[in-house]
Amino acid sequence: MKFGTKAIHAGITPDPSTGAIMTPIYQTSTYVQKSPGDHKGYEYSRTQNPTRDALQANIAALENGKHGLCFSSGLASIDAIIKLLNPGDEVIAANDLYGGTYRIFRKVFEKYGIKFHFTGMHDVSEFEPFINENTRLIWVETPTNPMMNIIDIRRVAEIAKKNNLLLAVDNTFATPYLQTPLDLGADIVMHSVTKYLGGHSDVVMGALVVNSDELKEKLAFLQNSCGATPGPQDCFLVLRGIKTLHLRMDRHCQNGEKIASFLKGHPRVDKVYWPGFEDHPNHQVAREQMRGFGGMISFTLKGDSQDECFRILERFRYFSLAESLGGVESLANHPATMTHASIPREERIKVGLLDSLIRLSVGIEDAEDLIADLEQALSN
Ligand SMILES: *Cc1c(COP(=O)(O)O)cnc(C)c1O
């Protein structure tokens, strides 16, 4: 089955009791048993729910994986992955990642005795020296947020395999339409479903996809034991949103290309970060592991003034100033004070996350209108 067909059909079967073509919202907490233990596979909705099951199967199919698990947020799904580890274990993570991921690693799990190393991963030689007998997991986000670096998943996976480490990839920015990390050797794919998979800025949710039955058992145990599961309404909304993922992503990619090129030619703009440019440092890797370059773009202003940057953000008409990304509408964000405020300034500056950096989530509106909006905001 190809991608668009899977987006619409995978995991979806007409409701057995009525034939309803759309998976019903099974708004129930519990299920009646005929005799203790004699039930239809459902006991309690934290453990299983038919609406959630359909979504989990659908996301797993899109990622070319065997098992999907949904959580009440992207962070809850990250939480489950780190709970696979024990005190004394170590994690190697890319140094340019979502602020909330950095925060849960450093501020929540460090005090339970798990050690995190943050390093560049453009070149695998950068992180190999951090591997020791306590290392258990490598954490990769690619494209990275907000610097749009590209990490070579296949190369990292080879090193992970050689050293018997798990490799988890946060695939939120690329989505399975553009990149399927399990096919490149990753063990766990993680999503903030809140973003492109949901696609309509109306749900907060997370998901994991794995191939290993053993990993699935462990993660399902954590999903049920810790209890950060999504409700059926939210699962329904994501099932509806995901049906157009391929169409939306095509438009995000087309608009992304037009806007990245426009920004690159603008006299007030200093650097534009977008993996589709031939002079992007890992453009070749992006070409090999991705099927398109997406609609996430970051740029800095000449002079690097935060004040000037704020004035531009205030002038946008179609780009709404907001956290989050991946919805049909365009958003602009100031990472230094918004999504990435939890990362110390020295750390930020080291990776190029300057005070004038603006991150755009280019939506699926008409590119001409979006460019006109950028033009007026930048020209004042
Ligand atoms: C938003 C985001 C997360 C966190 O997901 P939530 O659904 O907000 O909990 C993790 N990784 C990336 C790349 C994100 O953009």
Tab-separated table of C-alpha atoms and ligand atoms in Angstrom:
chain	number	residue	atom	x	y	z
A	1	MET	CA	0.000	0.000	0.000
A	2	LYS	CA	1.343	3.443	-0.853
A	3	PHE	CA	1.427	6.375	1.526
A	4	GLY	CA	-1.811	8.181	0.611
A	5	THR	CA	-3.779	4.938	0.656
A	6	LYS	CA	-2.314	4.028	4.035
A	7	ALA	CA	-3.102	7.473	5.457
A	8	ILE	CA	-6.752	6.862	4.638
A	9	HIS	CA	-7.149	3.111	5.160
A	10	ALA	CA	-4.478	1.674	7.478
A	11	GLY	CA	-5.921	0.510	10.789
A	12	ILE	CA	-9.438	1.597	9.826
A	13	THR	CA	-12.226	-0.978	9.585
A	14	PRO	CA	-15.941	-0.190	9.441
A	15	ASP	CA	-17.498	-0.367	12.902
A	16	PRO	CA	-18.594	-4.006	13.369
A	17	SER	CA	-21.881	-3.154	15.100
A	18	THR	CA	-23.242	-0.572	12.607
A	19	GLY	CA	-20.955	-0.439	9.584
A	20	ALA	CA	-20.084	3.205	10.346
A	21	ILE	CA	-17.256	4.025	7.940
A	22	MET	CA	-15.587	6.391	10.389
A	23	THR	CA	-14.093	4.917	13.539
A	24	PRO	CA	-16.527	5.906	16.313
A	25	ILE	CA	-15.380	7.932	19.301
A	26	TYR	CA	-15.582	5.194	21.935
A	27	GLN	CA	-16.237	7.609	24.765
A	28	THR	CA	-16.171	5.013	27.497
A	29	SER	CA	-13.903	4.344	30.429
A	30	THR	CA	-14.798	0.695	30.892
A	31	TYR	CA	-16.221	-2.381	29.118
A	32	VAL	CA	-18.721	-4.922	30.358
A	33	GLN	CA	-17.474	-8.455	30.988
A	34	LYS	CA	-19.681	-11.532	30.674
A	35	SER	CA	-17.875	-13.349	33.422
A	36	PRO	CA	-14.629	-12.252	35.134
A	37	GLY	CA	-11.948	-12.214	32.441
A	38	ASP	CA	-14.455	-13.074	29.682
A	39	HIS	CA	-14.476	-9.880	27.569
A	40	LYS	CA	-13.977	-8.651	24.007
A	41	GLY	CA	-10.352	-7.604	24.436
A	42	TYR	CA	-11.152	-4.355	26.204
A	43	GLU	CA	-11.163	-3.897	29.985
A	44	TYR	CA	-10.379	-0.287	30.817
A	45	SER	CA	-9.662	2.704	28.548
A	46	ARG	CA	-6.271	3.613	29.992
A	47	THR	CA	-5.145	0.179	28.811
A	48	GLN	CA	-7.025	-0.093	25.501
A	49	ASN	CA	-9.619	1.901	23.610
A	50	PRO	CA	-10.850	1.073	20.081
A	51	THR	CA	-10.527	4.661	18.792
A	52	ARG	CA	-6.967	4.818	20.077
A	53	ASP	CA	-6.221	1.361	18.653
A	54	ALA	CA	-7.243	2.491	15.160
A	55	LEU	CA	-4.986	5.550	15.394
A	56	GLN	CA	-2.050	3.562	16.778
A	57	ALA	CA	-2.325	1.075	13.906
A	58	ASN	CA	-2.569	3.900	11.384
A	59	ILE	CA	0.513	5.773	12.635
A	60	ALA	CA	2.498	2.514	12.828
A	61	ALA	CA	1.642	1.768	9.185
A	62	LEU	CA	2.679	5.247	8.048
A	63	GLU	CA	6.072	4.814	9.750
A	64	ASN	CA	6.495	1.331	8.189
A	65	GLY	CA	6.537	-0.026	11.734
A	66	LYS	CA	4.813	-2.889	13.497
A	67	HIS	CA	3.526	-1.253	16.675
A	68	GLY	CA	2.192	2.219	17.471
A	69	LEU	CA	1.547	3.679	20.927
A	70	CYS	CA	-0.182	6.991	21.551
A	71	PHE	CA	0.368	9.247	24.555
A	72	SER	CA	-1.315	12.356	25.902
A	73	SER	CA	1.508	14.576	24.540
A	74	GLY	CA	4.795	14.327	22.699
A	75	LEU	CA	6.578	14.830	25.994
A	76	ALA	CA	4.646	11.972	27.607
A	77	SER	CA	5.938	9.721	24.826
A	78	ILE	CA	9.524	10.910	25.465
A	79	ASP	CA	8.955	10.274	29.168
A	80	ALA	CA	8.064	6.639	28.382
A	81	ILE	CA	11.267	6.150	26.362
A	82	ILE	CA	13.520	7.470	29.149
A	83	LYS	CA	11.671	5.288	31.690
A	84	LEU	CA	13.052	2.276	29.799
A	85	LEU	CA	16.390	3.232	31.392
A	86	ASN	CA	17.794	2.688	34.902
A	87	PRO	CA	19.799	4.924	37.247
A	88	GLY	CA	23.406	5.020	36.058
A	89	ASP	CA	22.465	4.701	32.390
A	90	GLU	CA	23.648	7.346	29.942
A	91	VAL	CA	22.066	8.970	26.911
A	92	ILE	CA	23.769	10.786	24.058
A	93	ALA	CA	21.575	13.470	22.512
A	94	ALA	CA	22.067	15.963	19.718
A	95	ASN	CA	22.776	19.430	21.156
A	96	ASP	CA	20.164	21.195	19.032
A	97	LEU	CA	16.768	19.893	20.021
A	98	TYR	CA	13.281	20.840	21.124
A	99	GLY	CA	13.467	22.874	24.355
A	100	GLY	CA	10.986	20.650	26.193
A	101	THR	CA	13.044	17.566	25.376
A	102	TYR	CA	16.129	19.253	26.820
A	103	ARG	CA	14.103	20.245	29.878
A	104	ILE	CA	12.712	16.770	30.657
A	105	PHE	CA	16.197	15.259	30.208
A	106	ARG	CA	18.041	17.759	32.399
A	107	LYS	CA	15.457	18.887	34.925
A	108	VAL	CA	13.414	15.717	35.409
A	109	PHE	CA	15.505	12.639	34.656
A	110	GLU	CA	18.952	13.768	35.772
A	111	LYS	CA	17.826	13.642	39.377
A	112	TYR	CA	16.889	9.981	38.905
A	113	GLY	CA	20.509	9.258	38.088
A	114	ILE	CA	20.341	9.206	34.301
A	115	LYS	CA	23.157	11.094	32.609
A	116	PHE	CA	22.719	13.053	29.378
A	117	HIS	CA	25.506	14.122	27.027
A	118	PHE	CA	24.702	16.786	24.444
A	119	THR	CA	26.838	16.937	21.322
A	120	GLY	CA	26.872	17.937	17.687
A	121	MET	CA	25.929	15.109	15.342
A	122	HIS	CA	26.479	16.557	11.852
A	123	ASP	CA	29.459	14.286	11.766
A	124	VAL	CA	29.253	10.987	13.626
A	125	SER	CA	32.847	11.349	14.838
A	126	GLU	CA	31.540	14.095	17.147
A	127	PHE	CA	29.492	11.767	19.348
A	128	GLU	CA	31.387	8.468	19.234
A	129	PRO	CA	33.792	9.572	22.036
A	130	PHE	CA	30.816	9.863	24.431
A	131	ILE	CA	29.959	6.160	24.135
A	132	ASN	CA	30.953	4.131	27.209
A	133	GLU	CA	29.772	0.963	29.002
A	134	ASN	CA	26.832	2.867	30.576
A	135	THR	CA	25.478	4.291	27.338
A	136	ARG	CA	22.035	2.894	26.464
A	137	LEU	CA	20.341	5.330	24.121
A	138	ILE	CA	21.080	7.809	21.354
A	139	TRP	CA	18.533	10.576	20.873
A	140	VAL	CA	18.273	12.268	17.496
A	141	GLU	CA	15.978	14.955	16.149
A	142	THR	CA	16.300	15.644	12.414
A	143	PRO	CA	15.734	18.177	10.970
A	144	THR	CA	16.682	19.786	14.266
A	145	ASN	CA	14.604	22.416	15.963
A	146	PRO	CA	15.105	25.315	15.297
A	147	MET	CA	18.453	25.214	13.457
A	148	MET	CA	17.277	22.806	10.738
A	149	ASN	CA	20.443	20.711	10.896
A	150	ILE	CA	20.283	17.304	9.313
A	151	ILE	CA	21.641	14.223	11.060
A	152	ASP	CA	22.508	11.116	9.062
A	153	ILE	CA	20.137	8.557	10.631
A	154	ARG	CA	21.633	5.585	8.771
A	155	ARG	CA	25.170	6.361	9.981
A	156	VAL	CA	24.043	6.957	13.573
A	157	ALA	CA	22.043	3.698	13.445
A	158	GLU	CA	25.127	1.764	12.317
A	159	ILE	CA	27.090	3.052	15.308
A	160	ALA	CA	24.163	2.391	17.656
A	161	LYS	CA	23.915	-1.231	16.414
A	162	LYS	CA	27.656	-1.775	16.695
A	163	ASN	CA	27.559	-0.653	20.335
A	164	ASN	CA	24.257	-2.313	21.194
A	165	LEU	CA	22.487	0.990	21.878
A	166	LEU	CA	18.915	1.987	21.193
A	167	LEU	CA	18.392	4.763	18.670
A	168	ALA	CA	15.316	6.976	19.086
A	169	VAL	CA	14.454	9.529	16.403
A	170	ASP	CA	12.081	12.440	16.962
A	171	ASN	CA	10.413	12.540	13.548
A	172	THR	CA	8.029	15.414	14.318
A	173	PHE	CA	9.431	17.879	11.759
A	174	ALA	CA	9.765	15.497	8.834
A	175	THR	CA	6.676	13.297	9.398
A	176	PRO	CA	6.589	9.774	7.905
A	177	TYR	CA	5.645	11.309	4.551
A	178	LEU	CA	9.124	12.780	4.217
A	179	GLN	CA	11.228	10.406	6.316
A	180	THR	CA	10.841	6.914	7.834
A	181	PRO	CA	13.600	6.409	10.454
A	182	LEU	CA	12.784	2.726	11.131
A	183	ASP	CA	13.676	2.005	7.484
A	184	LEU	CA	17.047	3.678	8.136
A	185	GLY	CA	17.821	1.533	11.199
A	186	ALA	CA	16.270	3.450	14.134
A	187	ASP	CA	14.655	1.425	16.945
A	188	ILE	CA	12.041	3.947	18.092
A	189	VAL	CA	10.308	6.752	16.203
A	190	MET	CA	8.778	9.484	18.324
A	191	HIS	CA	6.194	12.097	17.282
A	192	SER	CA	4.641	15.151	18.723
A	193	VAL	CA	1.333	14.297	17.004
A	194	THR	CA	0.290	17.818	18.049
A	195	LYS	CA	2.171	19.105	15.003
A	196	TYR	CA	1.892	17.774	11.430
A	197	LEU	CA	0.152	14.449	12.119
A	198	GLY	CA	-2.785	16.185	13.815
A	199	GLY	CA	-2.181	19.076	11.461
A	200	HIS	CA	-4.964	21.409	12.582
A	201	SER	CA	-3.646	22.887	15.849
A	202	ASP	CA	-6.515	21.411	17.838
A	203	VAL	CA	-4.968	18.457	19.691
A	204	VAL	CA	-1.955	17.797	21.936
A	205	MET	CA	-0.729	14.209	21.558
A	206	GLY	CA	2.372	12.045	21.216
A	207	ALA	CA	3.180	8.718	19.573
A	208	LEU	CA	5.895	6.080	19.421
A	209	VAL	CA	6.411	3.479	16.704
A	210	VAL	CA	8.650	0.408	17.039
A	211	ASN	CA	9.250	-2.869	15.221
A	212	SER	CA	10.491	-4.946	18.154
A	213	ASP	CA	7.791	-6.909	20.021
A	214	GLU	CA	9.875	-6.724	23.190
A	215	LEU	CA	10.184	-2.928	23.051
A	216	LYS	CA	6.477	-2.663	22.342
A	217	GLU	CA	5.670	-4.736	25.446
A	218	LYS	CA	7.899	-2.565	27.631
A	219	LEU	CA	6.496	0.685	26.250
A	220	ALA	CA	2.883	-0.499	26.461
A	221	PHE	CA	3.554	-1.438	30.095
A	222	LEU	CA	4.778	2.128	30.743
A	223	GLN	CA	1.898	3.638	28.754
A	224	ASN	CA	-0.580	1.811	30.980
A	225	SER	CA	1.346	2.022	34.264
A	226	CYS	CA	2.128	5.746	34.057
A	227	GLY	CA	-1.202	6.534	32.442
A	228	ALA	CA	-0.431	9.424	30.085
A	229	THR	CA	-2.881	8.215	27.441
A	230	PRO	CA	-4.960	10.324	25.039
A	231	GLY	CA	-8.747	10.369	25.146
A	232	PRO	CA	-10.899	9.005	22.305
A	233	GLN	CA	-12.053	12.463	21.126
A	234	ASP	CA	-8.476	13.493	20.490
A	235	CYS	CA	-7.728	10.183	18.770
A	236	PHE	CA	-10.696	10.776	16.466
A	237	LEU	CA	-9.505	14.282	15.593
A	238	VAL	CA	-6.059	12.983	14.720
A	239	LEU	CA	-7.528	10.131	12.650
A	240	ARG	CA	-9.424	12.781	10.704
A	241	GLY	CA	-6.413	15.080	10.355
A	242	ILE	CA	-4.031	12.359	9.253
A	243	LYS	CA	-6.139	11.449	6.212
A	244	THR	CA	-4.777	14.514	4.411
A	245	LEU	CA	-1.204	14.328	5.707
A	246	HIS	CA	0.265	13.610	2.263
A	247	LEU	CA	-1.655	16.465	0.600
A	248	ARG	CA	-0.766	18.909	3.352
A	249	MET	CA	2.897	17.934	3.343
A	250	ASP	CA	3.169	18.451	-0.421
A	251	ARG	CA	1.869	21.987	0.008
A	252	HIS	CA	4.036	22.659	3.089
A	253	CYS	CA	7.073	21.626	1.004
A	254	GLN	CA	6.111	23.771	-2.006
A	255	ASN	CA	5.407	26.829	0.126
A	256	GLY	CA	8.543	26.186	2.184
A	257	GLU	CA	10.719	26.267	-0.907
A	258	LYS	CA	9.183	29.521	-2.171
A	259	ILE	CA	9.503	31.257	1.173
A	260	ALA	CA	13.033	30.042	1.888
A	261	SER	CA	14.132	31.408	-1.505
A	262	PHE	CA	12.371	34.709	-0.915
A	263	LEU	CA	14.049	35.152	2.476
A	264	LYS	CA	17.447	34.243	1.080
A	265	GLY	CA	17.210	37.134	-1.358
A	266	HIS	CA	15.980	39.705	1.192
A	267	PRO	CA	18.460	42.476	2.150
A	268	ARG	CA	17.528	42.503	5.882
A	269	VAL	CA	17.891	38.760	6.300
A	270	ASP	CA	21.251	37.358	7.346
A	271	LYS	CA	21.124	33.530	7.393
A	272	VAL	CA	18.310	31.254	6.241
A	273	TYR	CA	18.224	27.712	7.618
A	274	TRP	CA	16.368	25.264	5.377
A	275	PRO	CA	17.685	21.827	4.334
A	276	GLY	CA	16.549	22.231	0.728
A	277	PHE	CA	19.324	24.715	-0.112
A	278	GLU	CA	22.243	23.177	-1.957
A	279	ASP	CA	24.646	25.037	0.308
A	280	HIS	CA	23.030	23.639	3.476
A	281	PRO	CA	25.886	21.734	5.191
A	282	ASN	CA	24.062	18.381	5.111
A	283	HIS	CA	21.944	18.910	2.006
A	284	GLN	CA	23.179	15.671	0.468
A	285	VAL	CA	22.124	13.633	3.516
A	286	ALA	CA	18.738	15.388	3.480
A	287	ARG	CA	18.349	14.411	-0.172
A	288	GLU	CA	19.122	10.805	0.623
A	289	GLN	CA	17.036	10.294	3.746
A	290	MET	CA	14.121	12.660	3.084
A	291	ARG	CA	11.557	12.779	0.298
A	292	GLY	CA	11.100	16.545	0.560
A	293	PHE	CA	12.437	19.399	2.687
A	294	GLY	CA	9.342	20.461	4.591
A	295	GLY	CA	7.898	23.798	5.614
A	296	MET	CA	10.019	24.645	8.653
A	297	ILE	CA	12.424	27.537	8.088
A	298	SER	CA	14.534	29.610	10.493
A	299	PHE	CA	16.292	32.888	9.706
A	300	THR	CA	18.297	35.601	11.441
A	301	LEU	CA	18.420	39.342	10.811
A	302	LYS	CA	21.458	41.359	9.859
A	303	GLY	CA	22.705	43.054	13.026
A	304	ASP	CA	21.062	40.418	15.248
A	305	SER	CA	18.786	42.856	17.096
A	306	GLN	CA	16.096	41.285	19.271
A	307	ASP	CA	14.155	44.564	19.255
A	308	GLU	CA	13.996	44.693	15.479
A	309	CYS	CA	13.044	41.055	15.465
A	310	PHE	CA	10.142	41.698	17.875
A	311	ARG	CA	8.847	44.577	15.673
A	312	ILE	CA	8.801	42.244	12.675
A	313	LEU	CA	6.962	39.550	14.620
A	314	GLU	CA	4.363	42.119	15.721
A	315	ARG	CA	3.742	43.225	12.124
A	316	PHE	CA	2.893	39.816	10.685
A	317	ARG	CA	-0.676	39.469	9.480
A	318	TYR	CA	-0.915	35.845	8.334
A	319	PHE	CA	2.001	34.401	10.292
A	320	SER	CA	0.538	34.226	13.794
A	321	LEU	CA	3.002	34.637	16.627
A	322	ALA	CA	2.604	31.396	18.558
A	323	GLU	CA	4.411	28.341	19.833
A	324	SER	CA	3.862	25.040	18.049
A	325	LEU	CA	4.060	24.212	14.358
A	326	GLY	CA	2.790	21.868	11.687
A	327	GLY	CA	-0.771	23.163	11.403
A	328	VAL	CA	-2.494	24.283	8.212
A	329	GLU	CA	-2.016	27.934	9.237
A	330	SER	CA	1.378	29.668	9.168
A	331	LEU	CA	3.022	30.453	12.488
A	332	ALA	CA	6.049	32.487	13.518
A	333	ASN	CA	7.979	31.939	16.701
A	334	HIS	CA	10.872	33.567	18.556
A	335	PRO	CA	12.763	30.510	19.869
A	336	ALA	CA	15.112	32.438	22.205
A	337	THR	CA	12.214	33.691	24.345
A	338	MET	CA	9.494	31.168	23.491
A	339	THR	CA	10.039	27.512	22.594
A	340	HIS	CA	13.715	27.416	23.584
A	341	ALA	CA	13.709	29.773	26.578
A	342	SER	CA	14.561	26.852	28.881
A	343	ILE	CA	17.978	26.462	27.210
A	344	PRO	CA	20.678	28.707	28.758
A	345	ARG	CA	21.763	31.574	26.484
A	346	GLU	CA	25.408	30.428	26.171
A	347	GLU	CA	24.183	26.996	25.021
A	348	ARG	CA	21.828	28.612	22.515
A	349	ILE	CA	24.422	30.941	21.022
A	350	LYS	CA	26.844	28.032	20.585
A	351	VAL	CA	24.481	26.349	18.131
A	352	GLY	CA	23.622	29.597	16.292
A	353	LEU	CA	20.279	30.195	18.014
A	354	LEU	CA	20.743	33.984	18.115
A	355	ASP	CA	18.429	36.589	19.645
A	356	SER	CA	17.166	37.617	16.195
A	357	LEU	CA	16.349	34.084	15.049
A	358	ILE	CA	12.777	33.691	13.789
A	359	ARG	CA	11.329	30.246	13.145
A	360	LEU	CA	8.521	29.917	10.628
A	361	SER	CA	6.093	27.044	10.314
A	362	VAL	CA	4.917	27.650	6.770
A	363	GLY	CA	1.274	26.647	6.410
A	364	ILE	CA	-0.748	25.633	3.379
A	365	GLU	CA	-2.175	29.042	2.479
A	366	ASP	CA	-1.324	30.606	-0.904
A	367	ALA	CA	2.402	31.292	-1.088
A	368	GLU	CA	1.841	34.714	-2.727
A	369	ASP	CA	-0.067	35.950	0.327
A	370	LEU	CA	2.547	34.593	2.696
A	371	ILE	CA	5.366	36.256	0.761
A	372	ALA	CA	3.464	39.557	0.693
A	373	ASP	CA	3.087	39.294	4.473
A	374	LEU	CA	6.810	38.702	4.955
A	375	GLU	CA	7.580	41.545	2.535
A	376	GLN	CA	5.509	44.084	4.482
A	377	ALA	CA	6.734	42.888	7.890
A	378	LEU	CA	10.395	43.080	6.820
A	379	SER	CA	10.210	46.350	4.877
A	380	ASN	CA	8.994	48.693	7.643
B	1	LIG	C1	6.348	19.984	20.133
B	1	LIG	C2	7.501	19.062	20.065
B	1	LIG	C3	7.733	18.098	21.051
B	1	LIG	C4	6.855	17.976	22.285
B	1	LIG	O1	5.574	17.543	21.969
B	1	LIG	P1	4.238	17.996	22.768
B	1	LIG	O2	3.164	17.356	21.996
B	1	LIG	O3	4.210	19.484	22.771
B	1	LIG	O4	4.385	17.445	24.156
B	1	LIG	C5	8.816	17.252	20.896
B	1	LIG	N1	9.640	17.348	19.824
B	1	LIG	C6	9.446	18.267	18.864
B	1	LIG	C7	10.376	18.320	17.711
B	1	LIG	C8	8.384	19.148	18.945
B	1	LIG	O5	8.225	20.074	17.993
